[in-house]
Tab-separated table of C-alpha atoms in Angstrom:
chain	number	residue	atom	x	y	z
O	962	MET	CA	125.524	64.385	167.034
O	963	ALA	CA	124.689	64.973	163.266
O	964	GLU	CA	121.017	66.191	163.300
O	965	THR	CA	117.940	63.557	163.179
O	966	ARG	CA	116.540	62.982	159.618
O	967	TYR	CA	113.805	60.817	158.141
O	968	PHE	CA	113.920	57.982	155.578
O	969	THR	CA	110.390	57.629	154.102
O	970	ARG	CA	109.337	54.016	153.419
O	971	ALA	CA	106.977	53.062	150.712
O	972	ASP	CA	103.597	52.809	152.701
O	973	GLY	CA	104.856	56.757	154.173
O	974	LEU	CA	106.051	55.711	157.545
O	975	HIS	CA	108.897	58.045	158.802
O	976	LEU	CA	112.039	56.173	160.188
O	977	ALA	CA	114.419	58.253	162.135
O	978	TYR	CA	118.362	58.245	161.757
O	979	ARG	CA	121.302	59.890	161.726
O	980	LYS	CA	124.166	59.651	159.146
O	981	SER	CA	127.801	60.800	159.611
O	982	GLU	CA	129.937	60.849	155.873
O	983	GLY	CA	133.254	59.396	155.173
O	984	GLU	CA	135.390	57.397	153.086
O	985	GLY	CA	135.293	53.784	152.576
O	986	LEU	CA	132.834	51.295	154.129
O	987	THR	CA	129.704	52.251	156.269
O	988	ILE	CA	129.385	51.250	159.739
O	989	VAL	CA	125.699	50.715	160.667
O	990	PHE	CA	124.478	49.919	164.403
O	991	LEU	CA	121.522	47.895	165.197
O	992	PRO	CA	119.871	48.514	168.570
O	993	GLY	CA	118.524	45.719	171.236
O	994	TYR	CA	114.831	45.526	171.954
O	995	MET	CA	112.874	48.679	172.556
O	996	SER	CA	116.263	50.481	171.842
O	997	ASP	CA	117.059	53.148	170.143
O	998	MET	CA	120.108	55.258	168.611
O	999	ALA	CA	120.439	57.293	171.422
O	1000	GLY	CA	122.658	54.853	173.439
O	1001	GLY	CA	125.840	55.125	174.679
O	1002	LYS	CA	127.190	52.430	172.673
O	1003	ALA	CA	125.915	53.838	169.304
O	1004	SER	CA	126.515	57.279	170.103
O	1005	ALA	CA	130.252	55.943	170.850
O	1006	VAL	CA	130.627	54.520	168.020
O	1007	PHE	CA	128.757	57.503	165.809
O	1008	ASP	CA	131.512	59.820	167.585
O	1009	TRP	CA	134.551	57.641	166.684
O	1010	ALA	CA	133.247	57.607	162.800
O	1011	VAL	CA	133.006	61.218	162.952
O	1012	GLU	CA	136.411	61.935	164.634
O	1013	ASN	CA	138.005	59.360	162.122
O	1014	GLY	CA	136.084	60.572	159.092
O	1015	ARG	CA	134.093	57.335	158.666
O	1016	ALA	CA	130.547	56.760	157.384
O	1017	CYS	CA	128.006	55.635	160.117
O	1018	LEU	CA	124.349	55.210	160.018
O	1019	LEU	CA	122.299	55.210	163.321
O	1020	LEU	CA	118.611	54.566	163.110
O	1021	ASP	CA	115.551	53.746	164.979
O	1022	TYR	CA	113.335	50.540	164.359
O	1023	ALA	CA	109.391	51.205	163.599
O	1024	GLY	CA	107.873	51.782	166.723
O	1025	CYS	CA	110.935	52.816	168.545
O	1026	GLY	CA	112.472	56.072	169.524
O	1027	LEU	CA	111.979	58.793	167.252
O	1028	SER	CA	110.230	56.658	164.248
O	1029	GLU	CA	106.698	56.359	163.368
O	1030	GLY	CA	104.878	53.038	163.837
O	1031	ASP	CA	103.217	51.172	166.466
O	1032	PHE	CA	105.839	48.779	168.379
O	1033	ALA	CA	102.983	46.311	168.825
O	1034	ASP	CA	102.909	45.732	165.104
O	1035	GLN	CA	106.458	45.161	164.365
O	1036	THR	CA	108.951	42.186	163.736
O	1037	LEU	CA	112.123	41.008	163.010
O	1038	SER	CA	111.107	40.925	159.360
O	1039	ILE	CA	109.465	43.999	158.831
O	1040	TRP	CA	112.905	45.822	160.822
O	1041	ARG	CA	115.138	43.573	158.443
O	1042	ASP	CA	113.420	44.809	155.257
O	1043	ASP	CA	113.531	48.598	156.857
O	1044	VAL	CA	117.363	48.360	157.273
O	1045	LEU	CA	117.905	46.859	154.048
O	1046	ALA	CA	116.096	49.921	152.483
O	1047	MET	CA	117.959	52.390	154.533
O	1048	ILE	CA	120.888	50.898	153.540
O	1049	ASP	CA	120.236	50.747	149.975
O	1050	ALA	CA	119.259	54.331	149.793
O	1051	LEU	CA	121.803	56.124	152.594
O	1052	ALA	CA	125.099	53.684	152.330
O	1053	ASP	CA	127.654	53.596	149.357
O	1054	GLY	CA	129.890	50.252	149.359
O	1055	PRO	CA	130.677	47.700	151.687
O	1056	VAL	CA	128.927	47.743	155.002
O	1057	VAL	CA	130.439	46.826	158.436
O	1058	LEU	CA	127.144	45.832	161.123
O	1059	ILE	CA	127.000	46.074	164.680
O	1060	GLY	CA	124.362	44.551	166.520
O	1061	SER	CA	123.509	44.656	170.038
O	1062	SER	CA	121.270	42.044	171.759
O	1063	MET	CA	118.553	41.489	169.687
O	1064	GLY	CA	120.374	43.594	167.272
O	1065	GLY	CA	122.689	40.755	166.929
O	1066	TRP	CA	119.985	38.505	165.611
O	1067	LEU	CA	118.692	41.190	163.180
O	1068	MET	CA	122.489	41.641	162.007
O	1069	LEU	CA	122.303	38.107	160.834
O	1070	LEU	CA	119.429	38.558	159.099
O	1071	VAL	CA	120.538	41.914	157.455
O	1072	GLY	CA	123.964	40.734	156.586
O	1073	LEU	CA	122.470	37.222	154.878
O	1074	ALA	CA	120.600	39.729	152.629
O	1075	LEU	CA	123.224	42.218	151.996
O	1076	GLY	CA	126.080	39.391	150.452
O	1077	ASP	CA	128.770	40.654	148.855
O	1078	ARG	CA	128.264	44.269	150.352
O	1079	LEU	CA	128.941	42.908	153.773
O	1080	ALA	CA	132.132	43.429	154.792
O	1081	GLY	CA	132.508	42.699	158.816
O	1082	MET	CA	130.098	42.085	161.879
O	1083	ILE	CA	130.216	43.008	165.471
O	1084	GLY	CA	128.100	41.028	168.117
O	1085	ILE	CA	127.289	43.214	171.542
O	1086	ALA	CA	126.054	40.289	173.417
O	1087	PRO	CA	123.865	39.256	170.734
O	1088	ALA	CA	120.641	37.359	170.868
O	1089	PRO	CA	119.625	35.220	168.283
O	1090	ASP	CA	116.566	32.556	168.672
O	1091	PHE	CA	115.571	34.414	171.922
O	1092	THR	CA	112.321	32.951	171.326
O	1093	ARG	CA	113.740	29.512	171.734
O	1094	TRP	CA	115.967	29.722	175.019
O	1095	GLY	CA	114.544	33.459	176.431
O	1096	PHE	CA	111.246	32.244	177.639
O	1097	THR	CA	109.939	29.526	179.779
O	1098	ASP	CA	107.037	26.481	178.808
O	1099	ALA	CA	104.843	28.521	180.758
O	1100	GLN	CA	105.659	32.519	179.328
O	1101	LYS	CA	105.436	31.023	175.565
O	1102	GLU	CA	101.629	29.356	176.208
O	1103	MET	CA	100.737	32.977	177.869
O	1104	ILE	CA	102.178	34.479	174.563
O	1105	ALA	CA	100.278	31.892	172.154
O	1106	ARG	CA	96.791	32.296	174.812
O	1107	ASP	CA	96.961	36.173	175.564
O	1108	GLY	CA	99.134	37.720	172.258
O	1109	VAL	CA	101.467	39.121	174.524
O	1110	LEU	CA	103.704	38.584	177.472
O	1111	TYR	CA	104.244	41.453	179.842
O	1112	GLN	CA	108.075	41.006	181.942
O	1113	ASP	CA	109.733	43.258	184.453
O	1114	ASN	CA	112.145	45.443	182.963
O	1115	PRO	CA	115.352	45.980	184.927
O	1116	TYR	CA	116.454	49.072	182.434
O	1117	GLY	CA	112.787	50.983	182.920
O	1118	PRO	CA	109.585	51.725	184.706
O	1119	GLU	CA	107.488	50.234	182.139
O	1120	PRO	CA	107.349	46.338	181.639
O	1121	THR	CA	108.725	44.905	178.475
O	1122	PRO	CA	106.306	43.626	176.184
O	1123	THR	CA	106.694	40.675	173.837
O	1124	TRP	CA	104.097	40.553	171.107
O	1125	ARG	CA	102.719	37.194	169.698
O	1126	ARG	CA	103.236	38.843	166.021
O	1127	LEU	CA	107.291	38.951	166.736
O	1128	TYR	CA	107.538	36.338	168.351
O	1129	ASP	CA	106.018	33.790	165.931
O	1130	ASP	CA	108.253	35.787	163.530
O	1131	GLY	CA	111.065	35.018	165.619
O	1132	VAL	CA	110.555	31.358	165.507
O	1133	ALA	CA	110.186	31.521	161.714
O	1134	HIS	CA	113.852	32.915	161.725
O	1135	GLU	CA	115.676	30.641	164.183
O	1136	MET	CA	119.366	30.147	163.009
O	1137	LEU	CA	121.409	28.395	165.565
O	1138	GLY	CA	122.654	24.821	165.223
O	1139	THR	CA	122.142	25.175	161.225
O	1140	GLU	CA	124.666	26.745	158.837
O	1141	ILE	CA	124.645	30.370	158.923
O	1142	ALA	CA	125.789	31.408	155.257
O	1143	ILE	CA	128.120	34.240	156.122
O	1144	SER	CA	131.552	34.344	155.513
O	1145	CYS	CA	132.752	37.622	156.605
O	1146	PRO	CA	135.241	38.627	159.509
O	1147	VAL	CA	132.837	38.517	162.813
O	1148	ARG	CA	133.723	39.391	166.492
O	1149	LEU	CA	131.375	39.084	169.009
O	1150	LEU	CA	131.640	40.723	172.315
O	1151	HIS	CA	130.024	39.062	175.676
O	1152	GLY	CA	129.877	39.374	179.392
O	1153	GLN	CA	130.134	36.479	181.788
O	1154	ALA	CA	127.831	38.458	184.318
O	1155	ASP	CA	125.042	38.752	181.716
O	1156	ALA	CA	121.992	37.947	182.942
O	1157	ASP	CA	119.721	38.278	179.891
O	1158	VAL	CA	121.598	36.520	177.222
O	1159	PRO	CA	124.054	33.631	178.245
O	1160	TRP	CA	127.362	33.875	176.959
O	1161	LYS	CA	127.492	30.499	175.529
O	1162	ILE	CA	125.215	32.187	172.885
O	1163	SER	CA	127.929	33.519	171.309
O	1164	LEU	CA	129.850	30.125	171.339
O	1165	LYS	CA	126.796	28.733	169.577
O	1166	LEU	CA	126.740	31.603	167.109
O	1167	ALA	CA	130.477	31.144	166.351
O	1168	GLU	CA	130.237	27.340	165.509
O	1169	SER	CA	127.083	28.237	163.117
O	1170	LEU	CA	128.807	30.902	161.302
O	1171	ARG	CA	130.317	29.701	157.749
O	1172	SER	CA	133.054	32.566	158.443
O	1173	ASP	CA	136.598	30.837	159.212
O	1174	ASP	CA	136.922	34.543	161.042
O	1175	VAL	CA	135.049	34.654	163.925
O	1176	ARG	CA	136.396	35.304	167.229
O	1177	VAL	CA	134.561	35.561	170.743
O	1178	THR	CA	135.722	37.685	173.246
O	1179	LEU	CA	134.577	37.287	176.832
O	1180	ILE	CA	134.487	39.780	179.279
O	1181	LYS	CA	134.323	38.615	182.940
O	1182	ASN	CA	132.394	40.486	185.045
O	1183	GLY	CA	130.562	42.134	182.116
O	1184	ASP	CA	126.970	42.617	182.185
O	1185	HIS	CA	124.286	42.636	179.398
O	1186	ARG	CA	124.711	46.310	178.516
O	1187	LEU	CA	128.704	46.149	178.095
O	1188	SER	CA	128.713	50.121	178.891
O	1189	ARG	CA	131.269	50.574	181.499
O	1190	ASP	CA	134.491	52.891	179.932
O	1191	ALA	CA	136.597	49.620	179.152
O	1192	ASP	CA	133.723	47.639	177.532
O	1193	VAL	CA	133.316	50.843	175.050
O	1194	GLY	CA	136.774	50.943	174.647
O	1195	LEU	CA	137.086	47.343	173.404
O	1196	LEU	CA	134.057	48.142	171.149
O	1197	LEU	CA	135.544	51.019	169.557
O	1198	ALA	CA	139.070	48.867	169.237
O	1199	THR	CA	136.981	46.358	167.463
O	1200	VAL	CA	135.420	48.738	165.066
O	1201	ALA	CA	138.833	50.361	164.309
O	1202	GLU	CA	140.009	46.739	163.230
O	1203	LEU	CA	136.905	45.606	161.410
O	1204	ALA	CA	136.402	49.205	159.261
O	1205	GLY	CA	140.176	50.014	159.089
O	1206	GLY	CA	140.340	52.945	161.150
């Protein structure tokens, strides 16, 4: 794994990243909610890129992992702008975006802004519009009333917070059901045993994308993480397809 470096944002905040150098396009991995670049899938993609001489950018969002910032202050808009700034500064030429869970929503926002630089997208249990379908009415009322909702975290000891600032910003960026003006090749991988993001979200996303080159792969008994050896192997084969490796 390449050493961790830091990108300095315009306001002086330091954002952690790792970068491998290589020919052709750059692969950019966008982690899920409260996740970071040290995750198994991100590391597997990075290792594949190094072994195949491809450029790859891993990063931690502000308030996550090794990056500076308070998580409670973050929004999708902020993370989108940070990712775009890092791509502009650190990546040359076309880009393939990989988005895991919430990173799959962020992938769409970043992809729309990249325009002609966007060469492909891979969603791993993508979760666009989770502000619409991911909470009960009572939970939405609690976010509005209390400013934050804490939920049990199946992946760690600390509860998962949803702050009103992030929730409201997410509502402003909901996109399923209207055309998403992205025309590049798109691959969506989703487990049918996913307890966090219903696999039908990937079908709705496929319908919403303008691109005619969209494939949805459903993995029977696959959970939300899709971290089994076979799942990671499928991801890397998909990366090789879109990255030309």
